Structure formats: C-alpha cells, structure tokens
PDB file of C-alpha atoms in Angstrom:
ATOM      1  CA  MET A   1      -0.091   0.236  -0.061  1.00 50.00           C
ATOM      2  CA  ALA A   2       2.735   2.489   0.880  1.00 52.00           C
ATOM      3  CA  SER A   3       4.329   2.465  -2.846  1.00 73.00           C
ATOM      4  CA  THR A   4       1.246   2.750  -4.534  1.00 78.00           C
ATOM      5  CA  GLY A   5       0.582   5.707  -2.327  1.00 80.00           C
ATOM      6  CA  MET A   6       4.000   7.267  -3.246  1.00 85.00           C
ATOM      7  CA  GLN A   7       2.567   6.197  -6.906  1.00 85.00           C
ATOM      8  CA  ILE A   8      -0.766   8.123  -6.543  1.00 87.00           C
ATOM      9  CA  PHE A   9       1.316  11.685  -4.640  1.00 90.00           C
ATOM     10  CA  GLY A  10       3.890  11.108  -7.662  1.00 89.00           C
ATOM     11  CA  PHE A  11       1.305  10.968 -10.289  1.00 90.00           C
ATOM     12  CA  VAL A  12      -0.256  14.550  -8.741  1.00 92.00           C
ATOM     13  CA  LEU A  13       3.294  15.798  -8.398  1.00 94.00           C
ATOM     14  CA  ALA A  14       3.550  14.934 -12.388  1.00 93.00           C
ATOM     15  CA  LEU A  15      -0.044  16.703 -12.721  1.00 94.00           C
ATOM     16  CA  LEU A  16       0.893  20.087 -11.571  1.00 95.00           C
ATOM     17  CA  GLY A  17       3.877  19.903 -13.484  1.00 95.00           C
ATOM     18  CA  ILE A  18       2.047  19.165 -16.571  1.00 94.00           C
ATOM     19  CA  PHE A  19      -0.540  22.006 -15.728  1.00 96.00           C
ATOM     20  CA  GLY A  20       1.711  24.592 -14.894  1.00 95.00           C
ATOM     21  CA  ALA A  21       4.375  23.777 -17.674  1.00 95.00           C
ATOM     22  CA  MET A  22       1.443  24.482 -19.862  1.00 96.00           C
ATOM     23  CA  VAL A  23       0.463  27.678 -18.719  1.00 95.00           C
ATOM     24  CA  ALA A  24       3.837  29.061 -18.425  1.00 95.00           C
ATOM     25  CA  THR A  25       3.694  28.624 -21.682  1.00 94.00           C
ATOM     26  CA  VAL A  26       1.142  30.517 -22.987  1.00 94.00           C
ATOM     27  CA  LEU A  27       1.710  33.290 -20.721  1.00 92.00           C
ATOM     28  CA  PRO A  28       2.694  36.746 -21.164  1.00 90.00           C
ATOM     29  CA  ASN A  29       4.413  37.761 -18.573  1.00 91.00           C
ATOM     30  CA  TRP A  30       8.542  35.459 -19.021  1.00 93.00           C
ATOM     31  CA  LYS A  31       9.319  39.335 -18.317  1.00 92.00           C
ATOM     32  CA  VAL A  32       8.164  42.502 -17.469  1.00 90.00           C
ATOM     33  CA  SER A  33       9.237  46.082 -17.055  1.00 85.00           C
ATOM     34  CA  ALA A  34      12.004  47.536 -14.806  1.00 78.00           C
ATOM     35  CA  ASP A  35      10.518  50.598 -12.647  1.00 70.00           C
ATOM     36  CA  VAL A  36      13.540  51.909 -13.003  1.00 58.00           C
ATOM     37  CA  GLY A  37      14.001  55.818 -13.657  1.00 54.00           C
ATOM     38  CA  SER A  38      11.464  58.119 -14.894  1.00 48.00           C
ATOM     39  CA  ASN A  39      10.528  55.995 -18.408  1.00 48.00           C
ATOM     40  CA  ILE A  40       6.982  55.096 -17.933  1.00 48.00           C
ATOM     41  CA  ILE A  41       4.587  57.569 -18.652  1.00 51.00           C
ATOM     42  CA  THR A  42       1.809  56.793 -20.549  1.00 51.00           C
ATOM     43  CA  ALA A  43       2.324  52.623 -19.633  1.00 55.00           C
ATOM     44  CA  ILE A  44       1.975  51.052 -16.422  1.00 73.00           C
ATOM     45  CA  SER A  45       3.438  47.658 -17.276  1.00 81.00           C
ATOM     46  CA  GLN A  46       5.031  46.118 -20.392  1.00 86.00           C
ATOM     47  CA  MET A  47       5.448  41.877 -20.400  1.00 89.00           C
ATOM     48  CA  GLN A  48       7.025  40.642 -23.165  1.00 89.00           C
ATOM     49  CA  GLY A  49       6.947  36.493 -23.426  1.00 90.00           C
ATOM     50  CA  LEU A  50       7.665  33.603 -25.910  1.00 92.00           C
ATOM     51  CA  TRP A  51       4.173  34.161 -28.051  1.00 92.00           C
ATOM     52  CA  MET A  52       3.411  37.797 -27.537  1.00 91.00           C
ATOM     53  CA  ASP A  53       4.256  41.234 -26.105  1.00 89.00           C
ATOM     54  CA  CYS A  54       1.890  43.232 -24.223  1.00 89.00           C
ATOM     55  CA  THR A  55       1.776  46.686 -22.705  1.00 87.00           C
ATOM     56  CA  TRP A  56      -1.035  47.759 -19.911  1.00 82.00           C
ATOM     57  CA  TYR A  57      -1.774  51.174 -20.330  1.00 80.00           C
ATOM     58  CA  SER A  58      -2.462  53.771 -17.876  1.00 74.00           C
ATOM     59  CA  THR A  59      -5.811  54.427 -19.208  1.00 75.00           C
ATOM     60  CA  GLY A  60      -7.093  50.780 -18.274  1.00 75.00           C
ATOM     61  CA  MET A  61      -6.240  49.644 -21.540  1.00 82.00           C
ATOM     62  CA  PHE A  62      -4.517  46.316 -22.596  1.00 83.00           C
ATOM     63  CA  SER A  63      -3.093  45.877 -25.418  1.00 88.00           C
ATOM     64  CA  CYS A  64      -1.172  42.052 -26.938  1.00 88.00           C
ATOM     65  CA  THR A  65       1.349  41.742 -30.127  1.00 88.00           C
ATOM     66  CA  LEU A  66       1.955  38.074 -31.616  1.00 89.00           C
ATOM     67  CA  LYS A  67       5.180  37.557 -32.279  1.00 85.00           C
ATOM     68  CA  TYR A  68       5.107  36.152 -36.231  1.00 82.00           C
ATOM     69  CA  SER A  69       8.130  36.123 -37.164  1.00 82.00           C
ATOM     70  CA  VAL A  70      10.195  33.001 -36.153  1.00 82.00           C
ATOM     71  CA  LEU A  71      13.971  33.821 -37.712  1.00 82.00           C
ATOM     72  CA  SER A  72      13.840  37.259 -36.044  1.00 85.00           C
ATOM     73  CA  LEU A  73      13.498  36.092 -32.108  1.00 88.00           C
ATOM     74  CA  PRO A  74      16.883  35.614 -30.336  1.00 89.00           C
ATOM     75  CA  ALA A  75      18.053  32.489 -29.819  1.00 89.00           C
ATOM     76  CA  TYR A  76      17.406  32.023 -26.453  1.00 88.00           C
ATOM     77  CA  LEU A  77      13.575  32.462 -27.439  1.00 91.00           C
ATOM     78  CA  GLN A  78      13.686  30.263 -30.051  1.00 91.00           C
ATOM     79  CA  THR A  79      14.954  27.621 -28.000  1.00 91.00           C
ATOM     80  CA  ALA A  80      12.570  28.325 -25.034  1.00 92.00           C
ATOM     81  CA  ARG A  81       9.808  28.043 -27.552  1.00 92.00           C
ATOM     82  CA  THR A  82      11.293  24.493 -28.689  1.00 93.00           C
ATOM     83  CA  THR A  83      11.253  23.257 -25.295  1.00 95.00           C
ATOM     84  CA  MET A  84       8.692  24.261 -23.308  1.00 95.00           C
ATOM     85  CA  VAL A  85       6.741  22.818 -26.480  1.00 95.00           C
ATOM     86  CA  LEU A  86       8.683  18.998 -26.222  1.00 96.00           C
ATOM     87  CA  CYS A  87       8.049  19.406 -22.159  1.00 96.00           C
ATOM     88  CA  CYS A  88       4.305  19.220 -22.248  1.00 95.00           C
ATOM     89  CA  VAL A  89       4.389  16.727 -25.715  1.00 95.00           C
ATOM     90  CA  LEU A  90       6.672  14.421 -23.402  1.00 95.00           C
ATOM     91  CA  ALA A  91       4.715  15.168 -19.745  1.00 94.00           C
ATOM     92  CA  ALA A  92       1.470  14.397 -21.823  1.00 94.00           C
ATOM     93  CA  LEU A  93       3.021  11.286 -23.040  1.00 94.00           C
ATOM     94  CA  GLY A  94       4.440  10.185 -19.335  1.00 92.00           C
ATOM     95  CA  LEU A  95       0.503  10.903 -17.578  1.00 91.00           C
ATOM     96  CA  CYS A  96      -1.195   7.957 -20.229  1.00 90.00           C
ATOM     97  CA  LEU A  97       2.208   5.543 -19.112  1.00 89.00           C
ATOM     98  CA  ALA A  98       1.861   6.669 -15.585  1.00 88.00           C
ATOM     99  CA  SER A  99      -1.977   5.737 -15.182  1.00 86.00           C
ATOM    100  CA  LEU A 100      -0.985   2.048 -16.976  1.00 86.00           C
ATOM    101  CA  GLY A 101       1.988   1.446 -14.578  1.00 79.00           C
ATOM    102  CA  LEU A 102      -0.438   2.383 -11.513  1.00 80.00           C
ATOM    103  CA  LYS A 103      -0.625  -0.406  -8.979  1.00 76.00           C
ATOM    104  CA  CYS A 104      -4.494   1.383  -7.852  1.00 69.00           C
ATOM    105  CA  THR A 105      -5.767   0.750 -11.601  1.00 70.00           C
ATOM    106  CA  ARG A 106      -6.957  -2.618 -13.766  1.00 69.00           C
ATOM    107  CA  TRP A 107      -5.311  -1.898 -17.224  1.00 63.00           C
ATOM    108  CA  GLY A 108      -1.814  -1.719 -17.835  1.00 58.00           C
ATOM    109  CA  GLY A 109      -1.017  -6.016 -18.491  1.00 67.00           C
ATOM    110  CA  GLY A 110       0.447  -7.605 -15.923  1.00 74.00           C
ATOM    111  CA  ARG A 111       2.574  -6.601 -12.794  1.00 76.00           C
ATOM    112  CA  ARG A 112       5.644  -7.121 -15.106  1.00 80.00           C
ATOM    113  CA  SER A 113       4.054  -4.601 -18.151  1.00 80.00           C
ATOM    114  CA  LYS A 114       2.943  -2.145 -15.163  1.00 81.00           C
ATOM    115  CA  ARG A 115       6.488  -2.340 -13.842  1.00 83.00           C
ATOM    116  CA  HIS A 116       7.739  -1.251 -17.425  1.00 85.00           C
ATOM    117  CA  ALA A 117       5.425   1.241 -17.613  1.00 85.00           C
ATOM    118  CA  ALA A 118       5.800   3.221 -14.217  1.00 85.00           C
ATOM    119  CA  ILE A 119       9.589   3.065 -14.929  1.00 88.00           C
ATOM    120  CA  ALA A 120       8.954   4.490 -18.314  1.00 91.00           C
ATOM    121  CA  SER A 121       6.070   7.518 -17.502  1.00 90.00           C
ATOM    122  CA  GLY A 122       9.547   8.446 -14.650  1.00 91.00           C
ATOM    123  CA  GLY A 123      11.672   8.513 -17.162  1.00 93.00           C
ATOM    124  CA  CYS A 124       9.114  10.963 -19.170  1.00 94.00           C
ATOM    125  CA  PHE A 125       9.126  12.908 -16.286  1.00 95.00           C
ATOM    126  CA  VAL A 126      12.005  13.995 -15.618  1.00 95.00           C
ATOM    127  CA  ALA A 127      13.099  14.752 -19.390  1.00 96.00           C
ATOM    128  CA  ALA A 128      10.159  16.492 -18.974  1.00 96.00           C
ATOM    129  CA  GLY A 129      10.817  18.873 -16.099  1.00 95.00           C
ATOM    130  CA  PHE A 130      14.940  19.049 -17.684  1.00 96.00           C
ATOM    131  CA  LEU A 131      13.293  20.601 -21.449  1.00 95.00           C
ATOM    132  CA  CYS A 132      11.186  22.881 -18.740  1.00 95.00           C
ATOM    133  CA  LEU A 133      14.159  23.669 -16.720  1.00 95.00           C
ATOM    134  CA  VAL A 134      17.102  24.802 -19.722  1.00 94.00           C
ATOM    135  CA  PRO A 135      14.501  27.467 -20.844  1.00 93.00           C
ATOM    136  CA  ALA A 136      13.750  29.209 -17.583  1.00 94.00           C
ATOM    137  CA  SER A 137      17.241  28.982 -16.683  1.00 94.00           C
ATOM    138  CA  TRP A 138      18.986  30.729 -20.065  1.00 93.00           C
ATOM    139  CA  PHE A 139      15.434  33.045 -20.485  1.00 92.00           C
ATOM    140  CA  THR A 140      16.054  34.517 -16.623  1.00 93.00           C
ATOM    141  CA  ASN A 141      20.856  34.304 -16.947  1.00 93.00           C
ATOM    142  CA  GLU A 142      19.832  36.107 -20.524  1.00 91.00           C
ATOM    143  CA  VAL A 143      17.478  38.730 -18.368  1.00 91.00           C
ATOM    144  CA  ILE A 144      19.147  39.336 -15.519  1.00 91.00           C
ATOM    145  CA  THR A 145      22.684  39.884 -18.310  1.00 91.00           C
ATOM    146  CA  ASN A 146      20.519  42.693 -20.234  1.00 88.00           C
ATOM    147  CA  PHE A 147      19.332  44.788 -16.868  1.00 88.00           C
ATOM    148  CA  LEU A 148      23.087  44.848 -15.365  1.00 88.00           C
ATOM    149  CA  ASP A 149      24.584  46.330 -19.052  1.00 84.00           C
ATOM    150  CA  SER A 150      25.294  49.787 -18.129  1.00 81.00           C
ATOM    151  CA  SER A 151      24.803  50.261 -21.770  1.00 82.00           C
ATOM    152  CA  VAL A 152      21.194  49.001 -22.068  1.00 80.00           C
ATOM    153  CA  PRO A 153      18.630  52.267 -21.457  1.00 81.00           C
ATOM    154  CA  GLU A 154      16.733  51.733 -19.068  1.00 77.00           C
ATOM    155  CA  SER A 155      13.546  52.251 -21.049  1.00 74.00           C
ATOM    156  CA  ASN A 156      14.541  48.857 -22.105  1.00 78.00           C
ATOM    157  CA  LYS A 157      15.657  46.470 -18.605  1.00 85.00           C
ATOM    158  CA  PHE A 158      13.284  44.047 -17.535  1.00 88.00           C
ATOM    159  CA  GLU A 159      13.025  41.600 -14.865  1.00 91.00           C
ATOM    160  CA  PRO A 160      11.754  38.186 -14.635  1.00 91.00           C
ATOM    161  CA  GLY A 161       8.124  37.535 -14.210  1.00 90.00           C
ATOM    162  CA  GLY A 162       5.865  35.432 -13.070  1.00 92.00           C
ATOM    163  CA  ALA A 163       5.479  32.756 -15.902  1.00 94.00           C
ATOM    164  CA  VAL A 164       9.356  31.896 -15.511  1.00 95.00           C
ATOM    165  CA  TYR A 165       8.675  30.704 -11.819  1.00 95.00           C
ATOM    166  CA  VAL A 166       5.961  28.561 -12.541  1.00 96.00           C
ATOM    167  CA  ALA A 167       8.469  27.389 -14.759  1.00 96.00           C
ATOM    168  CA  PHE A 168      11.061  26.755 -12.786  1.00 96.00           C
ATOM    169  CA  VAL A 169       8.280  24.905  -9.826  1.00 96.00           C
ATOM    170  CA  SER A 170       6.210  23.287 -12.369  1.00 96.00           C
ATOM    171  CA  ALA A 171      10.217  21.707 -13.350  1.00 96.00           C
ATOM    172  CA  GLY A 172      10.454  20.565  -9.658  1.00 96.00           C
ATOM    173  CA  PHE A 173       7.333  18.796 -10.230  1.00 96.00           C
ATOM    174  CA  LEU A 174       8.096  17.373 -12.728  1.00 95.00           C
ATOM    175  CA  PHE A 175      11.165  15.872 -11.394  1.00 96.00           C
ATOM    176  CA  MET A 176      10.195  14.707  -8.252  1.00 95.00           C
ATOM    177  CA  GLY A 177       7.046  12.926 -10.364  1.00 92.00           C
ATOM    178  CA  GLY A 178       8.988  11.187 -11.885  1.00 92.00           C
ATOM    179  CA  PHE A 179      11.764  10.350  -9.202  1.00 93.00           C
ATOM    180  CA  ILE A 180       9.144   8.867  -7.082  1.00 89.00           C
ATOM    181  CA  PHE A 181       7.488   6.677 -10.438  1.00 87.00           C
ATOM    182  CA  CYS A 182      11.355   5.651 -11.030  1.00 86.00           C
ATOM    183  CA  MET A 183      11.471   4.487  -7.575  1.00 86.00           C
ATOM    184  CA  SER A 184       8.141   2.794  -6.712  1.00 78.00           C
ATOM    185  CA  CYS A 185       9.020   0.260  -9.113  1.00 69.00           C
ATOM    186  CA  SER A 186      13.394  -0.269  -7.835  1.00 63.00           C
ATOM    187  CA  GLY A 187      11.888  -2.496  -5.383  1.00 54.00           C
ATOM    188  CA  LYS A 188      12.342  -6.416  -5.388  1.00 48.00           C
ATOM    189  CA  ARG A 189       9.658  -8.583  -7.597  1.00 48.00           C
ATOM    190  CA  HIS A 190       8.009 -11.099  -6.091  1.00 46.00           C
ATOM    191  CA  GLY A 191       5.842 -13.558  -7.895  1.00 42.00           C
ATOM    192  CA  PRO A 192       5.145 -14.137 -11.501  1.00 45.00           C
ATOM    193  CA  GLN A 193       5.889 -11.435 -14.006  1.00 43.00           C
ATOM    194  CA  ASP A 194       3.193 -11.912 -15.942  1.00 43.00           C
ATOM    195  CA  MET A 195       0.434 -12.310 -14.488  1.00 41.00           C
ATOM    196  CA  THR A 196      -2.747 -11.454 -16.216  1.00 42.00           C
ATOM    197  CA  GLY A 197      -5.066 -11.703 -13.311  1.00 41.00           C
ATOM    198  CA  TYR A 198      -5.347 -10.015 -10.456  1.00 41.00           C
ATOM    199  CA  SER A 199      -5.248 -10.774  -6.387  1.00 42.00           C
ATOM    200  CA  LEU A 200      -4.524  -8.734  -3.786  1.00 38.00           C
ATOM    201  CA  GLN A 201      -0.980  -8.309  -4.284  1.00 45.00           C
ATOM    202  CA  ASP A 202      -1.887  -6.553  -6.983  1.00 46.00           C
ATOM    203  CA  TYR A 203      -2.825  -3.631  -5.008  1.00 40.00           C
ATOM    204  CA  VAL A 204       0.585  -4.040  -2.417  1.00 43.00           C
TER     205      VAL A 204
END
C-alpha cells in the first residue's frame, strides 16, 4: 500500500507539473518592465512572453502583439519555445504511461507490464522537467545579464516575470514525480511477472 500511495502522490505531482508547464508556455509575462528611472509615462507595465508582447496602459487598456516572425527572435527565445512545447508533449506522454503503470488500476496488463510502464513514465517526467528547466534558466540569465548591462537604456530593462517562476516550480514537480515513479518500482519483485489475473498482491 505504501508503494501505491507513493505512485499516486507522484502522479499528482506530475499532473501539477504539466499543468504549470502549459500555463507557463502561454503566459505573456516571461519578463516584465523594470521600474527604473522615469521612463514609464503612459504605460504602466510592459510584458514579453514566448508568443506575444503585451502592454498595460494607464488608461486601463491592455494590448498584445503576437510574435509572427520566428527567424527574427533571439536564440534563447526560439529555444524556450521549442523546449517548452516538447516538455508539455513529453509530460503528457508520461501521464498516459503512468495511468497504465499505477498499481491501483486494472488496466495496463500484468505486473511486469505495469512496472515497465511506470519506469518509462518516470523517465518521461524527468526528461520533461529537464526540458522545462533549461529554457527557464537560460531565459532568466539573459534577462538578468541585459538588466545589469550599463549600455542598455533604462527603458529596455526587464526583470524575470511570473511565468519564469511557474516554469521553475513546474520543473521541480516533474522531477519529483518522475523520481517517485522510478523508485516505486525499484524494489524486489515477488511472484510471477506476467500475471494477467489480479489478486490482493496487485494492490500492495
């Protein structure tokens, strides 16, 4: 029962991780304008995301512009787009495999098949966490480097936005969920490995 409970806990963590990664991917506030100097007159806040740039004006109006040109984007932004999308896809695949590998479910085949599915899902979660961590770290480094560069005008200085922190937290959830799924099947195996029937042992 302890192993089953850990699997369920890992599944919940992974679910939170993929939800956070999807939210971070579409949020427009990967970096927000820094309140330095007196450069902000008509605009209260400027935000830039992976797919669009948004501005919140003092009049209460909110406008966003999509980034249509891919080739004009800097390398770190192109990488962030690609890796975040891959993270969501890989994490979704991990969830499908995890649902087959959960010991408390009746689908997914015998115990050996469930064990393989659980380990595969754990690997998907860990890989997805890495794909989520890399763009968040690179993006943060670029924003901070630009902010500390004295040659950059104050009107072009930005700070890491909320989406970056969501990405970091989501990566942590995916890492923990992946490790839990891998560790839940690393113990000693008991009984036949290709059982197709179920008994009380299947839920222990």
